[in-house]
XYZ file of C-alpha atoms in Angstrom:
216
model
C 19.227 -128.727 -23.750
C 22.263 -129.355 -25.958
C 22.265 -133.036 -24.999
C 18.602 -133.368 -25.946
C 19.137 -131.951 -29.425
C 22.285 -134.047 -29.956
C 20.463 -137.228 -28.905
C 17.601 -136.491 -31.300
C 20.061 -135.823 -34.129
C 21.861 -139.116 -33.509
C 18.674 -141.203 -33.423
C 17.434 -142.349 -36.856
C 13.879 -141.252 -37.628
C 11.278 -143.768 -36.447
C 9.100 -143.278 -39.513
C 8.325 -145.283 -42.626
C 8.085 -149.056 -42.881
C 11.815 -149.758 -42.646
C 12.746 -147.820 -39.505
C 13.725 -151.013 -37.653
C 16.133 -151.973 -40.430
C 17.624 -148.460 -40.335
C 18.141 -148.720 -36.584
C 19.830 -152.102 -36.956
C 22.145 -150.636 -39.610
C 23.454 -147.936 -37.210
C 23.919 -149.630 -33.790
C 26.824 -147.433 -32.685
C 24.966 -144.253 -33.622
C 21.901 -145.423 -31.677
C 24.074 -146.335 -28.675
C 25.622 -142.856 -28.724
C 22.146 -141.315 -28.866
C 21.072 -143.418 -25.883
C 24.116 -142.315 -23.866
C 23.555 -138.630 -24.592
C 19.827 -138.977 -23.803
C 20.716 -140.452 -20.392
C 22.947 -137.440 -19.747
C 20.061 -135.160 -20.748
C 17.587 -136.896 -18.424
C 19.929 -136.853 -15.429
C 20.849 -133.211 -16.050
C 17.156 -132.270 -16.032
C 16.704 -133.783 -12.586
C 20.023 -132.291 -11.497
C 18.712 -128.762 -12.079
C 16.178 -129.064 -9.269
C 18.634 -130.957 -7.039
C 21.269 -128.246 -7.489
C 18.803 -125.468 -6.632
C 17.269 -127.311 -3.646
C 19.704 -126.096 -0.925
C 18.809 -122.493 -1.724
C 15.111 -123.020 -2.489
C 14.394 -124.919 0.727
C 15.238 -121.779 2.730
C 12.307 -120.047 1.063
C 9.788 -122.927 1.055
C 10.825 -126.492 1.869
C 7.636 -128.073 0.493
C 7.794 -126.450 -2.938
C 11.542 -127.059 -3.126
C 11.133 -130.762 -2.369
C 8.175 -131.043 -4.747
C 10.208 -129.599 -7.608
C 12.940 -132.181 -6.991
C 10.416 -135.038 -6.908
C 8.665 -134.060 -10.145
C 11.861 -133.247 -12.042
C 13.141 -136.691 -10.989
C 9.913 -138.264 -12.266
C 10.472 -136.379 -15.511
C 13.898 -138.001 -15.844
C 12.380 -141.432 -15.126
C 9.796 -141.027 -17.907
C 12.508 -139.971 -20.346
C 14.471 -143.067 -19.339
C 11.471 -145.107 -20.486
C 12.034 -143.645 -23.935
C 15.689 -144.698 -23.735
C 14.698 -148.260 -22.820
C 12.208 -148.442 -25.692
C 14.886 -147.245 -28.139
C 17.215 -150.009 -26.991
C 14.402 -152.521 -27.429
C 13.713 -151.193 -30.941
C 17.372 -151.675 -31.843
C 17.194 -155.317 -30.740
C 13.991 -155.808 -32.724
C 15.658 -154.364 -35.814
C 18.537 -156.802 -35.435
C 16.076 -159.681 -35.069
C 14.138 -158.595 -38.156
C 17.352 -158.523 -40.172
C 17.927 -162.180 -39.255
C 14.300 -163.368 -39.196
C 12.292 -165.064 -41.896
C 9.436 -163.343 -43.695
C 6.843 -165.037 -41.493
C 8.326 -163.550 -38.305
C 8.821 -160.022 -39.583
C 5.155 -159.008 -39.326
C 4.886 -159.855 -35.631
C 8.193 -158.130 -34.840
C 7.035 -155.060 -36.769
C 3.836 -154.938 -34.681
C 5.873 -155.011 -31.472
C 8.092 -152.279 -32.857
C 5.114 -150.059 -33.707
C 3.882 -150.402 -30.111
C 7.278 -149.406 -28.735
C 7.398 -146.416 -31.080
C 4.039 -145.271 -29.677
C 5.480 -145.454 -26.155
C 8.613 -143.553 -27.173
C 6.958 -140.883 -29.333
C 3.676 -140.334 -27.476
C 3.516 -141.748 -23.949
C 7.015 -141.208 -22.507
C 7.474 -137.604 -23.755
C 3.951 -136.623 -22.712
C 4.335 -138.001 -19.189
C 7.807 -136.497 -18.928
C 6.567 -133.047 -19.957
C 3.626 -133.297 -17.543
C 6.104 -133.960 -14.697
C 8.347 -131.144 -15.953
C 5.397 -128.711 -15.910
C 4.427 -129.559 -12.332
C 8.010 -129.380 -11.055
C 8.734 -126.185 -12.989
C 5.519 -124.547 -11.841
C 6.564 -125.256 -8.254
C 9.971 -123.631 -8.503
C 8.718 -120.633 -10.497
C 6.012 -120.118 -7.862
C 8.676 -120.322 -5.163
C 10.863 -117.832 -7.055
C 7.938 -115.431 -7.406
C 6.950 -115.600 -3.728
C 10.480 -115.386 -2.346
C 11.919 -112.955 -4.930
C 14.908 -115.256 -5.460
C 14.707 -114.041 -9.055
C 13.039 -110.866 -10.386
C 9.283 -111.141 -10.438
C 9.072 -110.352 -14.136
C 11.234 -113.414 -14.784
C 9.444 -115.811 -12.456
C 6.019 -114.450 -13.419
C 6.687 -115.110 -17.091
C 7.859 -118.593 -16.106
C 4.536 -119.303 -14.378
C 2.589 -118.134 -17.438
C 4.810 -120.148 -19.793
C 4.348 -123.275 -17.674
C 0.566 -122.877 -17.884
C 0.829 -122.706 -21.689
C 3.018 -125.811 -21.694
C 0.479 -127.637 -19.529
C -2.235 -126.635 -22.005
C -0.136 -128.220 -24.769
C 0.097 -131.419 -22.703
C -3.677 -131.537 -22.254
C -4.272 -130.944 -25.964
C -1.811 -133.727 -26.794
C -3.478 -136.070 -24.310
C -6.996 -135.606 -25.678
C -6.114 -135.290 -29.374
C -3.610 -138.137 -29.596
C -1.107 -135.872 -31.374
C 2.522 -135.789 -30.193
C 3.463 -132.983 -27.838
C 5.737 -131.584 -30.573
C 2.600 -130.645 -32.543
C 2.057 -127.653 -30.236
C 5.262 -125.662 -30.736
C 3.573 -122.218 -30.296
C 2.458 -123.219 -26.795
C 5.818 -124.803 -25.945
C 8.080 -122.052 -27.316
C 7.618 -119.570 -24.413
C 8.904 -121.993 -21.772
C 11.839 -122.924 -24.019
C 12.850 -119.266 -24.169
C 12.132 -118.804 -20.462
C 14.327 -121.707 -19.354
C 17.261 -120.359 -21.385
C 16.804 -116.833 -20.004
C 16.567 -118.196 -16.456
C 19.756 -120.228 -16.954
C 21.678 -117.209 -18.259
C 20.313 -115.027 -15.432
C 21.426 -117.502 -12.747
C 24.868 -117.907 -14.324
C 25.427 -114.155 -14.605
C 23.475 -112.771 -11.642
C 22.649 -115.716 -9.385
C 19.844 -115.687 -6.858
C 18.874 -112.465 -5.107
C 21.271 -112.324 -2.105
C 18.773 -110.534 0.139
C 16.225 -113.311 -0.394
C 18.597 -116.005 0.861
C 20.374 -114.044 3.604
C 20.419 -115.928 6.933
C 18.018 -114.698 9.587
C 19.643 -112.589 12.309
C 20.166 -114.393 15.581
C 17.544 -113.688 18.215
C 18.623 -112.217 21.584
C 19.687 -114.894 24.021
C 20.195 -117.406 21.206
C 23.601 -118.503 19.821
C 24.244 -117.015 16.372
């Protein structure tokens, strides 16, 4: 979460008619933003990977599904990283290009901005919702976390999915639906603090007792 906010703060705003020139003027700042965004994407997938050894004891299918979709989420966010790198190169080309070439380069840049601002985040959040819904469902069924916590997570994921659908059909960026996205933001922070302080419910992950006549 921290890495995401830092990466956004480091990246110059992709608005106005001169955003490519502004990117070209701050190559080191953009490179730092790209690096931190990569850390953010890999950490997002790492959450599900880190929880998998425990979750698979409760439900292997849901545990594996959460890993797959959180990894897809990271891949979609990487698309945004690639497009930002491409925009930086375009900005550098515009700075050195003649007036006749600037219009075509600007058109390419506008297309890449659409991918970065609309397509990549939307697809990434869709994947996040599916993966998150899987592990909150698993938590609720197995009681790895308190049911009030996992139940709120399921409800918050449904609201986040509604925001994705509204963004898809309206053409507005996913950030236009903060009221629908806020509950899962709070939920993910509460879940993180709970797992750091309390951990998973020990009784839900206790090994099964050995059956008679079977080695323990």
